[in-house]
Amino acid sequence: MTAELATEPVGPAALPAACALLIRFFREEGFATAPDGIARNLEAMLEDPSCWLALARSGGAAAGIVTVSIMRMVEHGLVAELGDLYVLPEHRGRGVARSLVAAAASWSRARGCSAIVVTVTPEGEARHRLSGFYDRLGFATTGRTIRERRLS
Ligand SMILES: CC(C)(COP(=O)(O)OP(=O)(O)OC[C@H]1O[C@@H](n2cnc3c(N)ncnc32)[C@H](O)[C@@H]1OP(=O)(O)O)[C@@H](O)C(=O)NCCC(=O)NCCS
């Protein structure tokens, strides 16, 4: 029998499970943020009303995570950005990510966002063919690129 899937917002009690998933995600994908930085940033997100995190559980065990943050801009008003999306390898291909993204979209819509966006890194594209995944979930390419200047 397939374990039942459920999605829930992350509160303080689920923070360690959320943190463990993100530490694993960052390690597997090669993101530089250290575990203590991940934990600090997650705690700050829980306190910030413009951010939201949700866990997917399979038969009660943590199976995936999504984080979303809202930005306010002149062009589109409020826009949500999917910051992190990760599903444990053994739970992939069962609609876990689809349900996490649906939950994030619904939270963002309820807060007045006009769109939800995501950044696909070249590494993510090479490893997981993320453009095909986001096509399936209705995210169109914009042709715009992201540039970054570090502020130290
Ligand atoms: C990408 C990832 C989140 C997908 O999770 P998942 O739970 O397996 O995805 P789902 O089962 O919900 O799939 C949703 C749809 O996308 C499709 N899909 C899933 N992975 C895909 C891929 N790599 N390429 C193309 N399509 C894909 C599924 O077939 C499904 O299509 P359908 O529902 O229309 O039939 C997961 O592979 C993962 O965690 N990868 C590593 C982390 C990562 O790269 N995260 C994204 C950061 S931007």
mmCIF file of N, CA and C and ligand atoms in Angstrom, residues 25 29 85-87 91-98 118-119 128-130 132-134 136-137, ligand 1:
data_model
loop_
_atom_site.group_PDB
_atom_site.id
_atom_site.type_symbol
_atom_site.label_atom_id
_atom_site.label_comp_id
_atom_site.label_asym_id
_atom_site.label_seq_id
_atom_site.Cartn_x
_atom_site.Cartn_y
_atom_site.Cartn_z
ATOM 1 N N PHE A 25 19.561 18.802 0.981
ATOM 2 C CA PHE A 25 19.380 19.404 -0.345
ATOM 3 C C PHE A 25 20.629 20.206 -0.743
ATOM 4 N N GLU A 29 23.220 19.219 -3.773
ATOM 5 C CA GLU A 29 23.261 20.072 -4.973
ATOM 6 C C GLU A 29 24.478 20.988 -4.998
ATOM 7 N N LEU A 85 13.046 23.935 -3.168
ATOM 8 C CA LEU A 85 12.086 22.840 -3.385
ATOM 9 C C LEU A 85 12.909 21.562 -3.420
ATOM 10 N N TYR A 86 12.601 20.641 -2.507
ATOM 11 C CA TYR A 86 13.401 19.409 -2.436
ATOM 12 C C TYR A 86 12.506 18.259 -2.006
ATOM 13 N N VAL A 87 12.648 17.149 -2.702
ATOM 14 C CA VAL A 87 11.934 15.919 -2.353
ATOM 15 C C VAL A 87 12.989 14.818 -2.187
ATOM 16 N N HIS A 91 11.121 9.413 -2.491
ATOM 17 C CA HIS A 91 9.723 9.849 -2.605
ATOM 18 C C HIS A 91 9.444 10.566 -3.928
ATOM 19 N N ARG A 92 10.438 10.598 -4.812
ATOM 20 C CA ARG A 92 10.236 11.319 -6.077
ATOM 21 C C ARG A 92 9.318 10.536 -7.013
ATOM 22 N N GLY A 93 8.683 11.281 -7.925
ATOM 23 C CA GLY A 93 7.839 10.652 -8.941
ATOM 24 C C GLY A 93 6.458 10.266 -8.439
ATOM 25 N N ARG A 94 6.048 10.826 -7.285
ATOM 26 C CA ARG A 94 4.723 10.494 -6.725
ATOM 27 C C ARG A 94 3.859 11.738 -6.569
ATOM 28 N N GLY A 95 4.297 12.867 -7.129
ATOM 29 C CA GLY A 95 3.498 14.088 -7.016
ATOM 30 C C GLY A 95 3.755 14.905 -5.769
ATOM 31 N N VAL A 96 4.848 14.586 -5.035
ATOM 32 C CA VAL A 96 5.146 15.344 -3.809
ATOM 33 C C VAL A 96 5.470 16.803 -4.149
ATOM 34 N N ALA A 97 6.353 17.011 -5.133
ATOM 35 C CA ALA A 97 6.721 18.389 -5.486
ATOM 36 C C ALA A 97 5.512 19.139 -6.039
ATOM 37 N N ARG A 98 4.709 18.474 -6.838
ATOM 38 C CA ARG A 98 3.516 19.129 -7.388
ATOM 39 C C ARG A 98 2.626 19.627 -6.241
ATOM 40 N N VAL A 118 10.498 31.215 -10.178
ATOM 41 C CA VAL A 118 11.549 30.346 -9.654
ATOM 42 C C VAL A 118 12.805 30.545 -10.495
ATOM 43 N N THR A 119 13.950 30.454 -9.862
ATOM 44 C CA THR A 119 15.225 30.521 -10.582
ATOM 45 C C THR A 119 15.742 29.110 -10.790
ATOM 46 N N HIS A 128 18.932 17.689 -13.098
ATOM 47 C CA HIS A 128 17.540 17.209 -12.956
ATOM 48 C C HIS A 128 16.625 17.612 -14.114
ATOM 49 N N ARG A 129 17.191 18.254 -15.137
ATOM 50 C CA ARG A 129 16.363 18.727 -16.266
ATOM 51 C C ARG A 129 15.153 19.507 -15.726
ATOM 52 N N LEU A 130 15.457 20.520 -14.914
ATOM 53 C CA LEU A 130 14.389 21.227 -14.206
ATOM 54 C C LEU A 130 13.474 22.007 -15.147
ATOM 55 N N GLY A 132 12.101 20.961 -17.818
ATOM 56 C CA GLY A 132 10.983 20.042 -18.130
ATOM 57 C C GLY A 132 10.030 19.924 -16.950
ATOM 58 N N PHE A 133 10.580 19.846 -15.754
ATOM 59 C CA PHE A 133 9.761 19.756 -14.537
ATOM 60 C C PHE A 133 8.894 21.011 -14.386
ATOM 61 N N TYR A 134 9.531 22.203 -14.507
ATOM 62 C CA TYR A 134 8.750 23.434 -14.312
ATOM 63 C C TYR A 134 7.766 23.666 -15.460
ATOM 64 N N ARG A 136 6.019 21.284 -16.748
ATOM 65 C CA ARG A 136 4.871 20.452 -16.331
ATOM 66 C C ARG A 136 4.025 21.163 -15.274
ATOM 67 N N LEU A 137 4.698 22.001 -14.470
ATOM 68 C CA LEU A 137 3.980 22.682 -13.393
ATOM 69 C C LEU A 137 3.476 24.066 -13.818
HETATM 70 C C1 LIG B 1 12.686 18.296 -9.033
HETATM 71 C C2 LIG B 1 11.995 17.552 -7.870
HETATM 72 C C3 LIG B 1 11.599 18.596 -6.802
HETATM 73 C C4 LIG B 1 10.741 16.835 -8.403
HETATM 74 O O1 LIG B 1 10.069 16.229 -7.301
HETATM 75 P P1 LIG B 1 8.969 15.052 -7.518
HETATM 76 O O2 LIG B 1 8.213 14.927 -6.247
HETATM 77 O O3 LIG B 1 9.638 13.861 -8.043
HETATM 78 O O4 LIG B 1 8.047 15.685 -8.645
HETATM 79 P P2 LIG B 1 6.501 15.268 -8.936
HETATM 80 O O5 LIG B 1 6.374 13.787 -8.757
HETATM 81 O O6 LIG B 1 5.606 16.135 -8.142
HETATM 82 O O7 LIG B 1 6.382 15.619 -10.468
HETATM 83 C C5 LIG B 1 5.483 16.611 -10.971
HETATM 84 C C6 LIG B 1 5.461 16.522 -12.466
HETATM 85 O O8 LIG B 1 6.762 16.837 -13.005
HETATM 86 C C7 LIG B 1 7.271 15.729 -13.754
HETATM 87 N N1 LIG B 1 8.698 15.654 -13.429
HETATM 88 C C8 LIG B 1 9.263 15.352 -12.247
HETATM 89 N N2 LIG B 1 10.598 15.450 -12.324
HETATM 90 C C9 LIG B 1 10.867 15.807 -13.593
HETATM 91 C C10 LIG B 1 12.081 16.076 -14.298
HETATM 92 N N3 LIG B 1 13.268 15.988 -13.716
HETATM 93 N N4 LIG B 1 11.980 16.455 -15.593
HETATM 94 C C11 LIG B 1 10.792 16.552 -16.223
HETATM 95 N N5 LIG B 1 9.606 16.320 -15.596
HETATM 96 C C12 LIG B 1 9.661 15.949 -14.311
HETATM 97 C C13 LIG B 1 6.514 14.511 -13.268
HETATM 98 O O9 LIG B 1 6.453 13.517 -14.259
HETATM 99 C C14 LIG B 1 5.168 15.103 -12.963
HETATM 100 O O10 LIG B 1 4.427 15.274 -14.168
HETATM 101 P P3 LIG B 1 2.811 15.093 -14.208
HETATM 102 O O11 LIG B 1 2.303 15.291 -12.791
HETATM 103 O O12 LIG B 1 2.360 16.188 -15.113
HETATM 104 O O13 LIG B 1 2.609 13.725 -14.720
HETATM 105 C C15 LIG B 1 12.945 16.478 -7.257
HETATM 106 O O14 LIG B 1 13.473 15.703 -8.298
HETATM 107 C C16 LIG B 1 14.090 17.054 -6.448
HETATM 108 O O15 LIG B 1 13.959 17.288 -5.243
HETATM 109 N N6 LIG B 1 15.244 17.291 -7.104
HETATM 110 C C17 LIG B 1 16.429 17.791 -6.413
HETATM 111 C C18 LIG B 1 16.234 19.200 -5.896
HETATM 112 C C19 LIG B 1 15.929 20.213 -6.974
HETATM 113 O O16 LIG B 1 16.537 20.234 -8.024
HETATM 114 N N7 LIG B 1 14.968 21.086 -6.677
HETATM 115 C C20 LIG B 1 14.553 22.173 -7.532
HETATM 116 C C21 LIG B 1 15.226 23.437 -7.121
HETATM 117 S S1 LIG B 1 14.756 24.820 -8.171
#
